[in-house]
Coordinates of C-alpha atoms in Angstrom, one line a residue:
M1 CA -38.5 24.6 58.4
S2 CA -39.8 27.2 55.9
R3 CA -41.2 26.2 52.6
T4 CA -38.3 28.0 50.8
S5 CA -35.7 26.0 52.9
L6 CA -37.4 22.7 52.1
R7 CA -37.5 23.5 48.4
R8 CA -33.8 24.3 48.6
E9 CA -33.0 21.1 50.4
L10 CA -34.8 19.1 47.8
V11 CA -33.8 20.9 44.7
V12 CA -30.2 21.6 45.4
P13 CA -29.1 18.0 46.3
I14 CA -31.1 16.6 43.3
T15 CA -29.6 19.3 41.0
V16 CA -26.1 18.7 42.3
L17 CA -26.6 15.0 41.9
V18 CA -27.9 15.2 38.4
I19 CA -25.2 17.6 37.4
S20 CA -22.5 15.5 39.0
V21 CA -23.7 12.3 37.5
S22 CA -24.2 13.8 34.1
A23 CA -20.7 15.4 34.3
A24 CA -19.2 12.1 35.3
I25 CA -20.9 10.3 32.5
A26 CA -19.8 13.0 30.0
W27 CA -16.2 12.6 31.2
V28 CA -16.4 8.8 30.9
S29 CA -17.9 9.1 27.4
M30 CA -15.2 11.6 26.4
K31 CA -12.4 9.3 27.7
A32 CA -13.9 6.2 26.2
G33 CA -14.3 8.0 22.8
T34 CA -10.8 9.4 23.1
D35 CA -9.3 5.9 23.8
A36 CA -11.2 4.5 20.9
V37 CA -10.0 7.2 18.6
Y38 CA -6.4 6.9 19.8
T39 CA -6.5 3.1 19.2
L40 CA -7.8 3.5 15.7
T41 CA -5.4 6.4 15.0
Q42 CA -2.4 4.3 15.9
R43 CA -3.7 1.4 13.7
V44 CA -4.3 3.7 10.8
L45 CA -0.9 5.4 11.2
T46 CA 0.9 2.0 11.3
D47 CA -1.0 0.7 8.3
M48 CA -0.3 3.8 6.2
V49 CA 3.4 3.7 7.0
N50 CA 3.6 0.1 6.0
R51 CA 1.8 0.8 2.8
I52 CA 4.1 3.6 1.9
N53 CA 7.2 1.6 2.7
I54 CA 6.1 -1.4 0.7
S55 CA 5.3 0.8 -2.4
T56 CA 8.6 2.8 -2.1
E57 CA 10.7 -0.3 -1.6
K58 CA 9.0 -1.8 -4.6
H59 CA 10.3 1.1 -6.7
L60 CA 13.8 0.8 -5.3
D61 CA 13.8 -3.0 -5.8
G62 CA 12.9 -2.3 -9.4
A63 CA 16.2 -0.5 -9.9
L64 CA 18.2 -3.3 -8.4
T65 CA 16.3 -5.8 -10.5
A66 CA 17.0 -3.8 -13.7
L67 CA 20.8 -3.8 -12.9
E68 CA 20.8 -7.5 -11.9
S69 CA 19.1 -8.3 -15.3
V70 CA 22.1 -6.7 -17.1
A71 CA 25.0 -7.5 -14.7
P72 CA 24.0 -10.4 -12.2
S73 CA 26.0 -10.4 -9.0
P74 CA 28.2 -13.4 -8.5
S75 CA 26.1 -14.6 -5.6
R76 CA 23.0 -14.8 -7.8
V77 CA 24.5 -17.0 -10.6
P78 CA 25.9 -20.6 -10.6
A79 CA 29.4 -19.5 -11.5
A80 CA 31.4 -16.3 -11.8
Q81 CA 30.6 -14.4 -15.0
S82 CA 32.6 -11.7 -16.8
F83 CA 30.9 -8.6 -18.0
S84 CA 30.8 -8.1 -21.8
T85 CA 31.4 -4.5 -22.9
D86 CA 30.1 -5.3 -26.4
M87 CA 27.9 -2.2 -27.1
R88 CA 25.4 -3.8 -29.4
G89 CA 24.9 -6.6 -27.0
L90 CA 24.4 -4.1 -24.2
E91 CA 21.9 -2.2 -26.3
E92 CA 19.7 -5.3 -26.6
K93 CA 19.9 -6.0 -22.8
F94 CA 19.1 -2.4 -22.0
W95 CA 16.0 -2.5 -24.2
A96 CA 14.7 -5.3 -22.0
A97 CA 15.9 -3.9 -18.6
S98 CA 14.5 -0.4 -19.3
G99 CA 11.0 -1.9 -19.9
L100 CA 10.8 -3.8 -16.6
F101 CA 9.5 -1.0 -14.5
M102 CA 8.9 2.0 -16.9
D103 CA 7.0 4.1 -14.3
V104 CA 10.0 4.5 -12.1
N105 CA 13.3 3.5 -13.8
N106 CA 13.1 3.6 -17.6
Y107 CA 16.7 4.7 -18.3
V108 CA 19.5 2.0 -18.1
Y109 CA 23.0 2.8 -19.3
F110 CA 26.7 1.8 -19.2
G111 CA 29.9 3.8 -19.2
G112 CA 33.2 2.0 -20.0
K113 CA 36.7 2.7 -18.7
D114 CA 37.7 3.5 -22.3
G115 CA 34.9 6.2 -22.6
R116 CA 32.3 4.1 -24.4
F117 CA 28.7 4.8 -23.5
V118 CA 25.4 3.2 -24.4
G119 CA 22.0 3.9 -22.8
V120 CA 18.4 3.1 -23.6
Y121 CA 15.8 5.7 -22.3
R122 CA 12.1 4.7 -22.6
I123 CA 10.3 8.1 -22.4
S124 CA 7.0 6.3 -23.2
R125 CA 6.0 3.1 -24.8
N126 CA 6.1 4.8 -28.2
E127 CA 9.2 7.0 -27.7
V128 CA 12.6 5.5 -27.0
Q129 CA 15.9 7.3 -27.2
L130 CA 19.3 5.6 -27.6
F131 CA 22.5 7.3 -26.3
W132 CA 25.7 6.1 -28.0
R133 CA 29.4 7.0 -27.7
E134 CA 32.2 4.9 -29.3
P135 CA 35.5 4.7 -27.3
E136 CA 37.4 6.9 -29.9
W137 CA 34.7 9.6 -30.1
D138 CA 34.8 12.9 -28.4
H139 CA 31.0 13.3 -28.4
R140 CA 27.9 11.4 -27.8
E141 CA 25.0 10.8 -30.3
V142 CA 21.4 10.6 -29.3
Y143 CA 18.8 8.8 -31.6
R144 CA 15.1 8.3 -31.6
V145 CA 14.7 4.6 -32.2
A146 CA 12.0 2.1 -32.8
G147 CA 14.0 -1.1 -32.0
V148 CA 17.4 -2.6 -31.4
G149 CA 19.9 -1.5 -34.0
D150 CA 17.8 1.5 -35.3
R151 CA 19.8 4.6 -36.1
S152 CA 17.5 6.3 -38.6
V153 CA 16.7 9.4 -36.6
Q154 CA 19.5 11.3 -34.9
I155 CA 18.2 14.0 -32.5
R156 CA 21.4 15.7 -31.4
Q157 CA 25.1 15.4 -30.4
D158 CA 26.6 16.6 -27.2
Q159 CA 30.0 16.6 -25.4
F160 CA 29.8 13.8 -22.9
D161 CA 32.4 11.6 -21.2
P162 CA 30.8 9.1 -18.7
R163 CA 34.1 8.8 -16.8
K164 CA 33.6 12.4 -15.6
R165 CA 30.1 11.8 -14.3
P166 CA 29.5 11.6 -10.4
W167 CA 27.7 8.3 -10.7
Y168 CA 30.7 6.8 -12.5
Q169 CA 33.3 8.0 -10.1
Q170 CA 31.3 7.0 -7.1
A171 CA 30.6 3.5 -8.3
M172 CA 34.1 2.7 -9.7
N173 CA 35.5 2.7 -6.2
S174 CA 32.9 0.3 -4.8
E175 CA 32.1 -3.3 -5.6
A176 CA 28.6 -2.9 -4.1
P177 CA 25.8 -0.9 -5.9
V178 CA 25.8 2.7 -4.7
W179 CA 23.0 5.3 -4.7
S180 CA 23.6 8.9 -5.7
K181 CA 22.2 11.9 -4.0
I182 CA 18.8 13.0 -5.1
Y183 CA 19.0 15.4 -8.0
N184 CA 16.7 16.9 -10.7
N185 CA 16.5 15.0 -14.0
F186 CA 18.3 17.0 -16.6
S187 CA 15.7 16.6 -19.3
F188 CA 12.4 16.8 -17.3
H189 CA 13.4 18.3 -14.0
Y190 CA 11.9 15.4 -12.0
P191 CA 13.5 14.5 -8.6
T192 CA 15.7 11.5 -9.5
I193 CA 18.2 9.1 -7.8
T194 CA 20.7 7.0 -9.6
L195 CA 21.8 3.4 -8.7
A196 CA 25.2 2.6 -10.1
K197 CA 27.3 -0.6 -10.0
S198 CA 30.8 -1.3 -11.1
V199 CA 31.3 -4.3 -13.4
Y200 CA 34.3 -6.4 -14.2
Q201 CA 35.8 -8.6 -16.9
K202 CA 38.0 -11.7 -16.4
N203 CA 40.5 -11.7 -13.6
H204 CA 38.4 -9.0 -11.8
E205 CA 39.5 -6.4 -14.3
F206 CA 37.4 -3.2 -14.0
A207 CA 35.2 -2.8 -17.1
G208 CA 33.0 0.2 -16.3
V209 CA 29.8 1.1 -14.6
V210 CA 26.2 0.2 -15.3
A211 CA 23.5 2.5 -13.9
T212 CA 19.8 3.2 -13.9
D213 CA 17.8 6.3 -12.8
V214 CA 14.8 6.0 -10.5
T215 CA 12.2 8.8 -10.9
L216 CA 10.7 9.9 -7.6
K217 CA 7.7 11.7 -9.1
E218 CA 5.6 8.6 -8.8
L219 CA 6.2 8.4 -5.0
S220 CA 4.7 11.9 -4.5
S221 CA 1.8 10.9 -6.7
F222 CA 1.2 7.7 -4.6
L223 CA 1.4 9.7 -1.4
G224 CA -1.1 12.2 -2.7
K225 CA -3.7 9.5 -3.4
L226 CA -3.6 8.2 0.2
E227 CA -6.7 8.9 2.2
I228 CA -5.8 9.3 5.9
S229 CA -7.7 12.3 7.2
K230 CA -8.6 15.8 6.2
N231 CA -5.5 17.6 7.5
S232 CA -3.0 14.8 7.6
V233 CA 0.3 14.6 5.8
A234 CA 2.7 11.8 4.8
Y235 CA 6.2 12.5 3.6
I236 CA 9.6 10.8 3.0
V237 CA 12.9 12.3 3.9
D238 CA 16.5 11.3 3.2
A239 CA 19.4 11.0 5.6
D240 CA 20.2 14.7 5.2
G241 CA 16.6 15.8 6.0
Y242 CA 15.7 16.7 2.4
I243 CA 12.2 15.9 1.2
V244 CA 12.0 12.9 -1.1
A245 CA 8.3 12.8 -1.6
T246 CA 5.2 14.3 0.1
S247 CA 1.4 14.0 0.0
G248 CA 0.9 17.7 0.3
K249 CA 0.4 20.2 -2.6
E250 CA 3.6 22.1 -1.7
L251 CA 6.5 21.1 -4.1
P252 CA 9.6 19.7 -2.4
E253 CA 11.8 22.1 -4.3
R254 CA 12.2 25.8 -4.9
V255 CA 13.8 27.8 -7.7
V256 CA 17.0 29.8 -6.7
N257 CA 18.7 31.9 -9.3
G258 CA 16.8 30.1 -12.0
L259 CA 17.8 26.7 -10.8
P260 CA 15.7 24.1 -8.9
E261 CA 16.9 23.5 -5.3
R262 CA 15.6 20.7 -3.1
M263 CA 13.8 21.6 0.1
R264 CA 14.7 20.5 3.6
A265 CA 11.7 19.2 5.6
M266 CA 12.2 21.8 8.3
D267 CA 12.2 24.6 5.7
M268 CA 8.8 23.5 4.2
K269 CA 6.0 26.1 4.5
T270 CA 3.6 23.3 5.4
R271 CA 3.7 23.6 9.1
L272 CA 2.7 20.0 9.8
I273 CA 5.8 18.9 7.9
S274 CA 8.3 21.4 9.3
D275 CA 7.1 21.3 12.9
T276 CA 6.9 17.5 13.2
F277 CA 10.3 17.0 11.5
R278 CA 11.9 19.6 13.7
Q279 CA 10.9 17.6 16.8
I280 CA 11.5 14.0 15.6
G281 CA 13.5 14.2 12.4
H282 CA 17.0 14.1 14.0
H283 CA 16.3 10.9 16.0
Q284 CA 16.9 8.7 13.0
A285 CA 15.1 5.8 14.5
N286 CA 16.2 2.3 13.4
K287 CA 12.8 0.9 14.1
D288 CA 9.2 1.9 13.9
A289 CA 8.1 4.5 16.5
T290 CA 5.0 6.6 17.3
Y291 CA 4.8 10.0 19.0
A292 CA 2.2 12.3 20.3
L293 CA 3.5 15.9 19.7
E294 CA 2.1 19.1 21.1
L295 CA 2.2 21.7 18.4
D296 CA 0.5 25.0 17.8
I297 CA -2.4 23.3 16.2
G298 CA -2.8 20.9 19.1
T299 CA -1.9 17.3 19.6
V300 CA -0.5 15.6 16.5
D301 CA 0.0 11.8 16.3
V302 CA 3.1 10.9 14.3
A303 CA 4.4 7.5 13.0
V304 CA 8.0 7.2 11.9
S305 CA 9.5 4.2 10.2
P306 CA 13.0 3.6 8.6
L307 CA 12.9 3.1 4.9
G308 CA 15.2 1.6 2.3
Q309 CA 17.8 0.1 4.6
K310 CA 17.9 -3.3 2.8
Q311 CA 18.4 -1.4 -0.5
G312 CA 21.3 0.6 1.0
L313 CA 19.4 3.9 1.7
N314 CA 18.8 5.7 5.0
W315 CA 15.4 7.3 4.5
Q316 CA 12.4 7.8 6.8
T317 CA 8.7 7.6 6.3
I318 CA 6.7 10.0 8.4
V319 CA 2.9 10.2 8.7
A320 CA 1.4 13.0 10.9
V321 CA -2.3 13.2 11.8
P322 CA -3.8 16.1 13.9
R323 CA -5.8 14.4 16.6
A324 CA -8.5 17.0 16.1
D325 CA -9.4 15.3 12.8
F326 CA -10.7 12.3 14.7
M327 CA -11.7 14.1 17.9
S328 CA -14.2 16.7 16.4
S329 CA -17.1 14.3 16.8
I330 CA -16.1 13.3 20.3
N331 CA -15.8 17.0 21.3
Q332 CA -19.2 17.7 20.0
G333 CA -20.6 14.7 21.8
F334 CA -19.1 16.1 25.1
F335 CA -21.0 19.4 24.7
Q336 CA -24.1 17.5 23.8
S337 CA -23.8 15.6 27.1
V338 CA -23.8 19.0 28.9
V339 CA -27.0 19.9 27.2
I340 CA -28.4 16.6 28.1
A341 CA -27.5 17.2 31.8
I342 CA -29.4 20.5 31.8
A343 CA -32.4 18.7 30.1
C344 CA -32.2 16.1 32.8
I345 CA -32.5 18.7 35.5
I346 CA -35.6 20.2 33.8
F347 CA -37.4 17.0 32.7
A348 CA -36.3 14.2 35.1
L349 CA -33.3 12.4 36.5
T350 CA -34.4 9.0 35.1
I351 CA -34.8 10.4 31.6
G352 CA -31.4 12.0 31.8
L353 CA -29.8 8.8 33.0
A354 CA -31.5 6.8 30.3
I355 CA -30.1 9.1 27.6
V356 CA -26.6 9.1 29.0
E357 CA -26.7 5.3 29.3
R358 CA -27.6 5.1 25.7
V359 CA -24.6 7.3 24.9
I360 CA -22.2 5.1 27.0
R361 CA -23.5 1.9 25.4
D362 CA -22.8 3.1 21.9
V363 CA -19.4 4.5 22.9
R364 CA -18.5 1.2 24.5
K365 CA -19.4 -0.5 21.2
L366 CA -17.1 1.8 19.4
T367 CA -14.3 1.2 21.9
S368 CA -14.7 -2.6 21.7
A369 CA -14.8 -2.4 17.9
A370 CA -11.6 -0.3 17.8
E371 CA -9.8 -2.8 20.1
K372 CA -10.8 -5.7 18.0
F373 CA -9.9 -3.8 14.9
G374 CA -6.5 -3.0 16.4
N375 CA -5.9 -6.7 17.2
G376 CA -6.7 -7.8 13.7
E377 CA -10.0 -9.4 14.6
P378 CA -13.1 -8.9 12.4
M379 CA -14.8 -5.7 13.6
P380 CA -18.4 -6.6 14.8
K381 CA -21.4 -4.9 13.3
L382 CA -21.9 -1.8 15.4
D383 CA -25.7 -1.5 14.9
I384 CA -25.6 2.1 16.0
R385 CA -28.6 3.8 14.4
R386 CA -28.0 7.4 15.2
T387 CA -27.7 10.7 13.3
D388 CA -25.8 12.6 15.9
E389 CA -22.0 12.9 16.4
I390 CA -21.7 9.3 17.8
G391 CA -23.5 8.0 14.7
I392 CA -21.1 10.0 12.5
L393 CA -18.2 8.5 14.4
A394 CA -19.7 5.0 14.0
Q395 CA -20.1 5.6 10.3
T396 CA -16.5 6.8 10.2
F397 CA -15.3 3.6 11.8
T398 CA -17.2 1.6 9.2
E399 CA -15.9 3.6 6.3
M400 CA -12.3 3.2 7.6
E401 CA -12.8 -0.5 7.9
N402 CA -14.1 -0.6 4.4
K403 CA -11.1 1.2 3.0
L404 CA -8.7 -1.1 4.9
R405 CA -10.4 -4.4 4.6
F406 CA -12.6 -4.5 1.5
D407 CA -11.6 -4.7 -2.2
K408 CA -12.5 -1.3 -3.8
L409 CA -13.9 -2.8 -7.0
T410 CA -15.9 -5.9 -5.9
Q411 CA -16.7 -4.8 -2.3
V412 CA -15.8 -8.3 -1.0
A413 CA -13.0 -8.8 1.6
N414 CA -9.4 -8.1 0.5
R415 CA -6.5 -10.4 1.1
E416 CA -5.4 -8.8 4.3
S417 CA -8.9 -9.1 5.8
L418 CA -9.0 -12.7 4.8
F419 CA -5.7 -13.4 6.5
A420 CA -6.9 -11.6 9.7
Q421 CA -10.1 -13.7 9.8
I422 CA -8.2 -16.9 9.4
N423 CA -5.7 -15.9 12.1
H424 CA -8.7 -15.2 14.4
L425 CA -10.2 -18.6 13.7
Q426 CA -6.8 -20.4 14.3
Q427 CA -6.3 -18.3 17.5
M428 CA -9.7 -19.5 18.7
A429 CA -8.8 -23.1 18.0
E430 CA -5.6 -22.7 20.0
E431 CA -7.3 -21.1 22.9
N432 CA -10.2 -23.6 23.0
P433 CA -8.7 -27.0 22.2
D434 CA -11.8 -28.7 23.5
V435 CA -14.0 -27.0 21.0
E436 CA -14.1 -28.4 17.5
I437 CA -13.2 -25.5 15.2
G438 CA -12.6 -26.0 11.5
Y439 CA -12.8 -24.2 8.2
T440 CA -12.3 -24.8 4.5
L441 CA -10.7 -22.6 1.9
L442 CA -11.9 -22.7 -1.7
F443 CA -9.5 -21.1 -4.2
V444 CA -11.4 -19.9 -7.3
D445 CA -9.6 -19.0 -10.5
L446 CA -11.7 -17.7 -13.4
D447 CA -11.1 -19.3 -16.8
R448 CA -11.4 -17.3 -20.1
F449 CA -11.4 -14.0 -18.1
K450 CA -8.5 -12.7 -20.1
Q451 CA -10.6 -13.1 -23.3
V452 CA -13.2 -10.7 -21.9
N453 CA -10.5 -8.1 -21.2
D454 CA -9.0 -8.6 -24.6
N455 CA -12.2 -8.6 -26.6
Y456 CA -14.4 -6.1 -24.7
G457 CA -12.0 -4.0 -22.6
H458 CA -11.0 -3.7 -18.9
D459 CA -14.3 -1.9 -18.0
A460 CA -16.2 -5.0 -19.1
G461 CA -13.7 -7.2 -17.2
D462 CA -14.3 -5.1 -14.1
K463 CA -18.1 -5.5 -14.5
V464 CA -17.6 -9.3 -14.8
L465 CA -15.5 -9.3 -11.6
V466 CA -18.2 -7.4 -9.7
I467 CA -20.9 -9.8 -10.9
I468 CA -18.9 -12.9 -10.1
A469 CA -18.1 -11.5 -6.6
A470 CA -21.8 -10.9 -6.0
R471 CA -22.7 -14.5 -7.2
L472 CA -20.1 -16.0 -4.9
R473 CA -21.4 -14.0 -2.0
A474 CA -24.9 -15.2 -2.7
A475 CA -23.8 -18.8 -3.0
I476 CA -22.5 -19.1 0.6
R477 CA -23.8 -18.5 4.0
D478 CA -23.9 -15.2 5.8
T479 CA -21.3 -16.5 8.2
D480 CA -18.8 -17.4 5.5
E481 CA -16.6 -15.0 3.6
V482 CA -15.6 -14.1 0.0
A483 CA -12.3 -12.5 -0.6
R484 CA -10.6 -11.2 -3.7
Y485 CA -7.2 -12.7 -3.6
G486 CA -5.8 -10.9 -6.6
G487 CA -6.7 -10.3 -10.3
D488 CA -9.3 -12.8 -11.2
E489 CA -8.7 -15.1 -8.2
F490 CA -11.1 -15.4 -5.2
V491 CA -10.8 -17.3 -2.0
L492 CA -13.9 -18.5 -0.1
L493 CA -13.6 -19.0 3.7
I494 CA -16.2 -21.6 4.7
K495 CA -16.5 -21.7 8.5
D496 CA -17.6 -24.5 10.9
T497 CA -16.5 -27.4 8.7
R498 CA -14.7 -29.5 11.3
H499 CA -17.0 -32.4 10.5
A500 CA -17.0 -33.9 7.0
I501 CA -18.8 -31.8 4.3
D502 CA -19.6 -32.5 0.7
I503 CA -16.8 -30.5 -0.9
D504 CA -17.5 -31.8 -4.4
H505 CA -21.1 -30.8 -4.1
M506 CA -20.1 -27.3 -2.9
V507 CA -17.5 -26.9 -5.7
D508 CA -20.1 -28.0 -8.4
K509 CA -22.6 -25.6 -6.9
I510 CA -20.2 -22.6 -7.0
S511 CA -18.9 -23.6 -10.5
A512 CA -22.5 -23.6 -11.8
V513 CA -23.2 -20.2 -10.3
V514 CA -20.1 -18.6 -11.7
E515 CA -20.4 -20.1 -15.1
E516 CA -23.9 -18.7 -15.8
P517 CA -23.8 -16.3 -18.8
I518 CA -23.2 -12.6 -18.0
A519 CA -24.9 -9.9 -20.0
L520 CA -22.7 -6.9 -20.9
E521 CA -23.8 -3.8 -22.8
N522 CA -23.0 -5.2 -26.3
A523 CA -22.4 -8.9 -25.7
V524 CA -23.1 -11.9 -23.5
V525 CA -20.0 -13.7 -22.1
D526 CA -19.3 -16.6 -19.9
V527 CA -16.3 -17.5 -17.8
G528 CA -15.3 -20.8 -16.3
A529 CA -14.2 -21.5 -12.7
S530 CA -11.4 -23.8 -11.6
I531 CA -11.7 -24.4 -7.9
G532 CA -9.3 -26.1 -5.4
W533 CA -9.9 -26.6 -1.7
A534 CA -8.1 -27.3 1.6
S535 CA -9.5 -27.8 5.1
F536 CA -8.2 -26.9 8.5
P537 CA -7.0 -28.9 10.4
E538 CA -7.2 -32.0 8.0
D539 CA -4.8 -30.5 5.4
G540 CA -2.6 -28.5 7.8
D541 CA -2.7 -25.9 10.5
D542 CA -0.9 -23.1 8.7
Y543 CA -3.2 -21.0 6.5
M544 CA -0.5 -20.1 3.9
R545 CA 0.1 -23.9 3.5
L546 CA -3.7 -24.4 3.1
I547 CA -3.8 -21.7 0.4
K548 CA -0.9 -23.4 -1.4
I549 CA -2.7 -26.7 -1.2
A550 CA -6.0 -25.2 -2.5
D551 CA -4.1 -23.4 -5.3
S552 CA -2.4 -26.6 -6.3
R553 CA -5.7 -28.5 -6.4
M554 CA -7.2 -25.7 -8.4
Y555 CA -4.5 -25.9 -11.0
N556 CA -4.9 -29.7 -11.1
R557 CA -8.6 -29.2 -11.7
K558 CA -7.9 -26.6 -14.4
R559 CA -5.5 -29.0 -16.1
D560 CA -8.0 -31.9 -16.0
R561 CA -10.7 -29.6 -17.5
K562 CA -8.4 -28.7 -20.3
S563 CA -7.6 -32.3 -20.9
Q564 CA -11.3 -33.3 -21.0
K565 CA -11.9 -30.5 -23.6
I566 CA -9.1 -31.8 -25.8
Q567 CA -10.4 -35.3 -25.6
L568 CA -13.9 -34.2 -26.5
V569 CA -12.5 -32.3 -29.5

């Protein structure tokens, strides 16, 4: 055998082996990374859709609450009530109702069957307009008012009969509240929807219609603040396919012949909206669904959820994310693996395998972390110290977890993260009945915190919350958790407390840490801490019950502290 042939027999098989192994490892890495990204994308899509639905339904529920405060439904009151058409009495009620949710529905009004009309419109906290039409008038008067009964500044008069308005005619034939089509507000040209409800006097005699307007501008503002990915889009459509709100910069309306006209989703210039809705918009799903669509820009993951059904609307929330937003790092990693394979041929098979093994190990960490994250379990510390694409992906995972699980102000866990960790502990207890698993919840409520906000401003209050959170974090073990439950309330999750622990000592320690003076820029303040506790499983096996018990004990402690101060005085 010639020297050349021997070299060929040695080099070719080794080269083919190295290339084959490296190609296989690159493919496995690519698939593992793709699976991890897909799992995380589905979780992010679902969470975003839920956040949008909760916020939107809160706006819609505000309109229902405003009408219920003026004209309660018979099912919500002890006995049947007749609606009073006294205009001055309604004026006073509308002042209260229009101030309940000023950001979304600040205009509440009534049109009577005899043509009377009264409405209170809170443009801002300092500017309120009153609309007034007596039954015998042929016009309506509009006043700028400072309180109930004020008629000092008349702005204008106009020809107006509520009985001829669409909201009146639509509601007078229905005993249930009805929503109008979306339209542009006459005064400010904001997309608006009206909720109207017929009201009755004694013997079920029709009295007129009460109504309130819901401004949809805040929905687009909320969607625009969502951080999903670089090229993603979130939007809401009504039953006719018209855009209700969108996170994009393109306005959901256009001007035709000088008049604003609402845009259909499939007519939007934003391709991610028009293309996704063209494929899934007509399905009108009655439950949450996800799709992987192949569009001109590549694969797009889409989540669709029904919205507003319990409020009587048939809307849809749609979130679309190009998969390339999450896959760019994975694709770069694939090409890097090819380079590594060539380097392995030049330098050595063992070095190449070591490098690829390192890649796989970190990708497996990412995959495992994504699966745990998708199941609601605490995501383990990745400990991936790299500056390449996989390191960037690991950093992206951590940043996404921080956005979804940590309180933005205090950087401790948020409520959802706390619940997920407790669920994980209880699941472990159910799956391992022979292992003693226990935990204690400490409910911490700050005393005198409102005085800090009132005296020094909310920036000072935020600084106090950040300092208190850091103190609580330092007062417990690394294995325990601090969560901001809401406002000035914190919950501490103390793990591994199946056996008896000195709760009172722990409470006193935490109280002493919290109540140390806090130096602000221009003052030194101190806040108190009322703490209640509950332990699993001694006080119950349901974490919501445990939180209620801890909350109740906290209030008892707060009451006792106040009683002691009074006695000392």
